[in-house]
Amino acid sequence: MGVNVHDARLVAAMLSHKLTHILTFNAKDFRRYSEIEVVTPMELALIDAN
């Protein structure tokens, strides 16, 4: 429960500052928030490789 509250507060702060993307190793916990785009380091590596 505590980690979910931390994630929710982080997303709330992101939205209040109009941030739309988060870079994280823990994508599964943030995918529940449809308001933000979750990006993992692996996804960035694949984009950079192309």
PDB file of N, CA, C and O in Angstrom:
ATOM      1  N   MET A   1       0.816  -1.188   0.000  1.00  0.00           N
ATOM      2  CA  MET A   1       0.000   0.000   0.000  1.00  0.00           C
ATOM      3  C   MET A   1       0.863   1.256   0.000  1.00  0.00           C
ATOM      4  O   MET A   1       0.609   2.188  -0.740  1.00  0.00           O
ATOM      5  N   GLY A   2       1.916   1.292   0.802  1.00  0.00           N
ATOM      6  CA  GLY A   2       2.746   2.485   0.921  1.00  0.00           C
ATOM      7  C   GLY A   2       3.401   2.893  -0.388  1.00  0.00           C
ATOM      8  O   GLY A   2       3.463   4.074  -0.716  1.00  0.00           O
ATOM      9  N   VAL A   3       3.887   1.921  -1.150  1.00  0.00           N
ATOM     10  CA  VAL A   3       4.534   2.222  -2.425  1.00  0.00           C
ATOM     11  C   VAL A   3       3.513   2.777  -3.413  1.00  0.00           C
ATOM     12  O   VAL A   3       3.800   3.708  -4.158  1.00  0.00           O
ATOM     13  N   ASN A   4       2.293   2.237  -3.420  1.00  0.00           N
ATOM     14  CA  ASN A   4       1.257   2.739  -4.315  1.00  0.00           C
ATOM     15  C   ASN A   4       0.919   4.191  -4.016  1.00  0.00           C
ATOM     16  O   ASN A   4       0.670   4.975  -4.927  1.00  0.00           O
ATOM     17  N   VAL A   5       0.902   4.549  -2.742  1.00  0.00           N
ATOM     18  CA  VAL A   5       0.637   5.939  -2.359  1.00  0.00           C
ATOM     19  C   VAL A   5       1.764   6.830  -2.867  1.00  0.00           C
ATOM     20  O   VAL A   5       1.506   7.916  -3.395  1.00  0.00           O
ATOM     21  N   HIS A   6       2.993   6.380  -2.749  1.00  0.00           N
ATOM     22  CA  HIS A   6       4.136   7.158  -3.247  1.00  0.00           C
ATOM     23  C   HIS A   6       4.017   7.351  -4.757  1.00  0.00           C
ATOM     24  O   HIS A   6       4.218   8.471  -5.256  1.00  0.00           O
ATOM     25  N   ASP A   7       3.686   6.307  -5.478  1.00  0.00           N
ATOM     26  CA  ASP A   7       3.525   6.404  -6.935  1.00  0.00           C
ATOM     27  C   ASP A   7       2.413   7.379  -7.288  1.00  0.00           C
ATOM     28  O   ASP A   7       2.563   8.205  -8.197  1.00  0.00           O
ATOM     29  N   ALA A   8       1.299   7.299  -6.580  1.00  0.00           N
ATOM     30  CA  ALA A   8       0.164   8.195  -6.846  1.00  0.00           C
ATOM     31  C   ALA A   8       0.540   9.649  -6.582  1.00  0.00           C
ATOM     32  O   ALA A   8       0.174  10.548  -7.355  1.00  0.00           O
ATOM     33  N   ARG A   9       1.280   9.884  -5.526  1.00  0.00           N
ATOM     34  CA  ARG A   9       1.717  11.263  -5.230  1.00  0.00           C
ATOM     35  C   ARG A   9       2.681  11.763  -6.295  1.00  0.00           C
ATOM     36  O   ARG A   9       2.639  12.930  -6.683  1.00  0.00           O
ATOM     37  N   LEU A  10       3.547  10.900  -6.774  1.00  0.00           N
ATOM     38  CA  LEU A  10       4.477  11.273  -7.829  1.00  0.00           C
ATOM     39  C   LEU A  10       3.722  11.629  -9.109  1.00  0.00           C
ATOM     40  O   LEU A  10       3.998  12.651  -9.753  1.00  0.00           O
ATOM     41  N   VAL A  11       2.740  10.813  -9.472  1.00  0.00           N
ATOM     42  CA  VAL A  11       1.939  11.091 -10.665  1.00  0.00           C
ATOM     43  C   VAL A  11       1.149  12.387 -10.483  1.00  0.00           C
ATOM     44  O   VAL A  11       1.060  13.201 -11.405  1.00  0.00           O
ATOM     45  N   ALA A  12       0.596  12.612  -9.310  1.00  0.00           N
ATOM     46  CA  ALA A  12      -0.139  13.857  -9.045  1.00  0.00           C
ATOM     47  C   ALA A  12       0.769  15.069  -9.209  1.00  0.00           C
ATOM     48  O   ALA A  12       0.375  16.077  -9.809  1.00  0.00           O
ATOM     49  N   ALA A  13       1.991  14.978  -8.702  1.00  0.00           N
ATOM     50  CA  ALA A  13       2.943  16.082  -8.859  1.00  0.00           C
ATOM     51  C   ALA A  13       3.305  16.278 -10.325  1.00  0.00           C
ATOM     52  O   ALA A  13       3.418  17.416 -10.798  1.00  0.00           O
ATOM     53  N   MET A  14       3.472  15.183 -11.045  1.00  0.00           N
ATOM     54  CA  MET A  14       3.774  15.274 -12.475  1.00  0.00           C
ATOM     55  C   MET A  14       2.655  16.006 -13.210  1.00  0.00           C
ATOM     56  O   MET A  14       2.914  16.903 -14.015  1.00  0.00           O
ATOM     57  N   LEU A  15       1.418  15.624 -12.921  1.00  0.00           N
ATOM     58  CA  LEU A  15       0.278  16.228 -13.606  1.00  0.00           C
ATOM     59  C   LEU A  15       0.145  17.711 -13.260  1.00  0.00           C
ATOM     60  O   LEU A  15      -0.182  18.526 -14.128  1.00  0.00           O
ATOM     61  N   SER A  16       0.407  18.058 -12.014  1.00  0.00           N
ATOM     62  CA  SER A  16       0.291  19.466 -11.625  1.00  0.00           C
ATOM     63  C   SER A  16       1.360  20.327 -12.297  1.00  0.00           C
ATOM     64  O   SER A  16       1.171  21.525 -12.464  1.00  0.00           O
ATOM     65  N   HIS A  17       2.465  19.709 -12.697  1.00  0.00           N
ATOM     66  CA  HIS A  17       3.540  20.425 -13.399  1.00  0.00           C
ATOM     67  C   HIS A  17       3.524  20.156 -14.902  1.00  0.00           C
ATOM     68  O   HIS A  17       4.474  20.491 -15.616  1.00  0.00           O
ATOM     69  N   LYS A  18       2.439  19.516 -15.361  1.00  0.00           N
ATOM     70  CA  LYS A  18       2.224  19.234 -16.787  1.00  0.00           C
ATOM     71  C   LYS A  18       3.318  18.351 -17.408  1.00  0.00           C
ATOM     72  O   LYS A  18       3.671  18.507 -18.568  1.00  0.00           O
ATOM     73  N   LEU A  19       3.836  17.424 -16.611  1.00  0.00           N
ATOM     74  CA  LEU A  19       4.784  16.435 -17.120  1.00  0.00           C
ATOM     75  C   LEU A  19       3.998  15.231 -17.612  1.00  0.00           C
ATOM     76  O   LEU A  19       3.059  14.784 -16.958  1.00  0.00           O
ATOM     77  N   THR A  20       4.359  14.700 -18.762  1.00  0.00           N
ATOM     78  CA  THR A  20       3.565  13.637 -19.368  1.00  0.00           C
ATOM     79  C   THR A  20       4.275  12.288 -19.432  1.00  0.00           C
ATOM     80  O   THR A  20       3.640  11.281 -19.724  1.00  0.00           O
ATOM     81  N   HIS A  21       5.582  12.250 -19.190  1.00  0.00           N
ATOM     82  CA  HIS A  21       6.352  11.013 -19.310  1.00  0.00           C
ATOM     83  C   HIS A  21       7.161  10.774 -18.036  1.00  0.00           C
ATOM     84  O   HIS A  21       7.647  11.723 -17.416  1.00  0.00           O
ATOM     85  N   ILE A  22       7.305   9.492 -17.708  1.00  0.00           N
ATOM     86  CA  ILE A  22       8.165   9.114 -16.595  1.00  0.00           C
ATOM     87  C   ILE A  22       9.116   8.021 -17.074  1.00  0.00           C
ATOM     88  O   ILE A  22       8.707   7.078 -17.764  1.00  0.00           O
ATOM     89  N   LEU A  23      10.381   8.162 -16.736  1.00  0.00           N
ATOM     90  CA  LEU A  23      11.394   7.149 -17.046  1.00  0.00           C
ATOM     91  C   LEU A  23      11.621   6.335 -15.781  1.00  0.00           C
ATOM     92  O   LEU A  23      11.986   6.887 -14.736  1.00  0.00           O
ATOM     93  N   THR A  24      11.381   5.035 -15.869  1.00  0.00           N
ATOM     94  CA  THR A  24      11.461   4.195 -14.674  1.00  0.00           C
ATOM     95  C   THR A  24      11.806   2.758 -15.040  1.00  0.00           C
ATOM     96  O   THR A  24      11.485   2.287 -16.130  1.00  0.00           O
ATOM     97  N   PHE A  25      12.452   2.066 -14.114  1.00  0.00           N
ATOM     98  CA  PHE A  25      12.667   0.630 -14.244  1.00  0.00           C
ATOM     99  C   PHE A  25      11.416  -0.135 -13.820  1.00  0.00           C
ATOM    100  O   PHE A  25      11.274  -1.313 -14.096  1.00  0.00           O
ATOM    101  N   ASN A  26      10.513   0.531 -13.111  1.00  0.00           N
ATOM    102  CA  ASN A  26       9.344  -0.103 -12.526  1.00  0.00           C
ATOM    103  C   ASN A  26       8.080   0.273 -13.302  1.00  0.00           C
ATOM    104  O   ASN A  26       7.151   0.872 -12.766  1.00  0.00           O
ATOM    105  N   ALA A  27       8.035  -0.081 -14.558  1.00  0.00           N
ATOM    106  CA  ALA A  27       6.943   0.339 -15.444  1.00  0.00           C
ATOM    107  C   ALA A  27       5.589  -0.218 -15.015  1.00  0.00           C
ATOM    108  O   ALA A  27       4.575   0.476 -15.128  1.00  0.00           O
ATOM    109  N   LYS A  28       5.556  -1.426 -14.505  1.00  0.00           N
ATOM    110  CA  LYS A  28       4.259  -2.050 -14.202  1.00  0.00           C
ATOM    111  C   LYS A  28       3.462  -1.264 -13.166  1.00  0.00           C
ATOM    112  O   LYS A  28       2.239  -1.210 -13.240  1.00  0.00           O
ATOM    113  N   ASP A  29       4.128  -0.631 -12.231  1.00  0.00           N
ATOM    114  CA  ASP A  29       3.408   0.137 -11.213  1.00  0.00           C
ATOM    115  C   ASP A  29       2.837   1.440 -11.759  1.00  0.00           C
ATOM    116  O   ASP A  29       1.877   1.968 -11.202  1.00  0.00           O
ATOM    117  N   PHE A  30       3.413   1.966 -12.827  1.00  0.00           N
ATOM    118  CA  PHE A  30       2.945   3.241 -13.359  1.00  0.00           C
ATOM    119  C   PHE A  30       2.006   3.087 -14.545  1.00  0.00           C
ATOM    120  O   PHE A  30       1.330   4.039 -14.919  1.00  0.00           O
ATOM    121  N   ARG A  31       1.923   1.914 -15.125  1.00  0.00           N
ATOM    122  CA  ARG A  31       1.045   1.717 -16.278  1.00  0.00           C
ATOM    123  C   ARG A  31      -0.431   1.872 -15.916  1.00  0.00           C
ATOM    124  O   ARG A  31      -1.258   2.091 -16.780  1.00  0.00           O
ATOM    125  N   ARG A  32      -0.764   1.797 -14.640  1.00  0.00           N
ATOM    126  CA  ARG A  32      -2.164   1.971 -14.210  1.00  0.00           C
ATOM    127  C   ARG A  32      -2.646   3.406 -14.374  1.00  0.00           C
ATOM    128  O   ARG A  32      -3.837   3.662 -14.345  1.00  0.00           O
ATOM    129  N   TYR A  33      -1.727   4.339 -14.553  1.00  0.00           N
ATOM    130  CA  TYR A  33      -2.082   5.749 -14.693  1.00  0.00           C
ATOM    131  C   TYR A  33      -2.112   6.116 -16.172  1.00  0.00           C
ATOM    132  O   TYR A  33      -1.077   6.322 -16.798  1.00  0.00           O
ATOM    133  N   SER A  34      -3.302   6.230 -16.708  1.00  0.00           N
ATOM    134  CA  SER A  34      -3.445   6.494 -18.150  1.00  0.00           C
ATOM    135  C   SER A  34      -3.053   7.921 -18.528  1.00  0.00           C
ATOM    136  O   SER A  34      -2.829   8.211 -19.701  1.00  0.00           O
ATOM    137  N   GLU A  35      -2.929   8.790 -17.550  1.00  0.00           N
ATOM    138  CA  GLU A  35      -2.603  10.188 -17.825  1.00  0.00           C
ATOM    139  C   GLU A  35      -1.136  10.414 -18.177  1.00  0.00           C
ATOM    140  O   GLU A  35      -0.771  11.486 -18.668  1.00  0.00           O
ATOM    141  N   ILE A  36      -0.289   9.433 -17.892  1.00  0.00           N
ATOM    142  CA  ILE A  36       1.140   9.594 -18.159  1.00  0.00           C
ATOM    143  C   ILE A  36       1.629   8.485 -19.085  1.00  0.00           C
ATOM    144  O   ILE A  36       1.043   7.418 -19.166  1.00  0.00           O
ATOM    145  N   GLU A  37       2.727   8.760 -19.749  1.00  0.00           N
ATOM    146  CA  GLU A  37       3.387   7.782 -20.622  1.00  0.00           C
ATOM    147  C   GLU A  37       4.598   7.230 -19.873  1.00  0.00           C
ATOM    148  O   GLU A  37       5.450   7.988 -19.411  1.00  0.00           O
ATOM    149  N   VAL A  38       4.644   5.918 -19.748  1.00  0.00           N
ATOM    150  CA  VAL A  38       5.738   5.254 -19.034  1.00  0.00           C
ATOM    151  C   VAL A  38       6.798   4.836 -20.043  1.00  0.00           C
ATOM    152  O   VAL A  38       6.499   4.207 -21.058  1.00  0.00           O
ATOM    153  N   VAL A  39       8.045   5.172 -19.746  1.00  0.00           N
ATOM    154  CA  VAL A  39       9.171   4.818 -20.599  1.00  0.00           C
ATOM    155  C   VAL A  39      10.205   4.102 -19.738  1.00  0.00           C
ATOM    156  O   VAL A  39      10.503   4.533 -18.627  1.00  0.00           O
ATOM    157  N   THR A  40      10.726   2.990 -20.256  1.00  0.00           N
ATOM    158  CA  THR A  40      11.766   2.258 -19.534  1.00  0.00           C
ATOM    159  C   THR A  40      13.125   2.536 -20.187  1.00  0.00           C
ATOM    160  O   THR A  40      13.190   2.891 -21.364  1.00  0.00           O
ATOM    161  N   PRO A  41      14.200   2.359 -19.451  1.00  0.00           N
ATOM    162  CA  PRO A  41      15.526   2.535 -20.048  1.00  0.00           C
ATOM    163  C   PRO A  41      15.745   1.630 -21.264  1.00  0.00           C
ATOM    164  O   PRO A  41      16.391   2.037 -22.227  1.00  0.00           O
ATOM    165  N   MET A  42      15.186   0.430 -21.235  1.00  0.00           N
ATOM    166  CA  MET A  42      15.335  -0.489 -22.370  1.00  0.00           C
ATOM    167  C   MET A  42      14.661   0.095 -23.621  1.00  0.00           C
ATOM    168  O   MET A  42      15.193  -0.007 -24.723  1.00  0.00           O
ATOM    169  N   GLU A  43      13.505   0.688 -23.453  1.00  0.00           N
ATOM    170  CA  GLU A  43      12.817   1.320 -24.585  1.00  0.00           C
ATOM    171  C   GLU A  43      13.655   2.446 -25.162  1.00  0.00           C
ATOM    172  O   GLU A  43      13.732   2.612 -26.380  1.00  0.00           O
ATOM    173  N   LEU A  44      14.289   3.216 -24.303  1.00  0.00           N
ATOM    174  CA  LEU A  44      15.159   4.294 -24.781  1.00  0.00           C
ATOM    175  C   LEU A  44      16.355   3.736 -25.539  1.00  0.00           C
ATOM    176  O   LEU A  44      16.767   4.280 -26.557  1.00  0.00           O
ATOM    177  N   ALA A  45      16.904   2.636 -25.055  1.00  0.00           N
ATOM    178  CA  ALA A  45      18.051   2.010 -25.727  1.00  0.00           C
ATOM    179  C   ALA A  45      17.656   1.520 -27.113  1.00  0.00           C
ATOM    180  O   ALA A  45      18.426   1.645 -28.062  1.00  0.00           O
ATOM    181  N   LEU A  46      16.451   0.973 -27.224  1.00  0.00           N
ATOM    182  CA  LEU A  46      15.981   0.497 -28.534  1.00  0.00           C
ATOM    183  C   LEU A  46      15.757   1.648 -29.493  1.00  0.00           C
ATOM    184  O   LEU A  46      16.059   1.544 -30.671  1.00  0.00           O
ATOM    185  N   ILE A  47      15.209   2.750 -28.992  1.00  0.00           N
ATOM    186  CA  ILE A  47      14.999   3.938 -29.828  1.00  0.00           C
ATOM    187  C   ILE A  47      16.336   4.479 -30.288  1.00  0.00           C
ATOM    188  O   ILE A  47      16.516   4.824 -31.470  1.00  0.00           O
ATOM    189  N   ASP A  48      17.292   4.544 -29.369  1.00  0.00           N
ATOM    190  CA  ASP A  48      18.623   5.079 -29.694  1.00  0.00           C
ATOM    191  C   ASP A  48      19.349   4.185 -30.703  1.00  0.00           C
ATOM    192  O   ASP A  48      20.124   4.670 -31.526  1.00  0.00           O
ATOM    193  N   ALA A  49      19.103   2.878 -30.642  1.00  0.00           N
ATOM    194  CA  ALA A  49      19.776   1.941 -31.540  1.00  0.00           C
ATOM    195  C   ALA A  49      19.274   2.054 -32.979  1.00  0.00           C
ATOM    196  O   ALA A  49      19.981   1.701 -33.914  1.00  0.00           O
ATOM    197  N   ASN A  50      18.071   2.538 -33.134  1.00  0.00           N
ATOM    198  CA  ASN A  50      17.499   2.679 -34.483  1.00  0.00           C
ATOM    199  C   ASN A  50      17.938   3.989 -35.022  1.00  0.00           C
ATOM    200  O   ASN A  50      18.058   4.527 -35.890  1.00  0.00           O
TER     201      ASN A  50
END
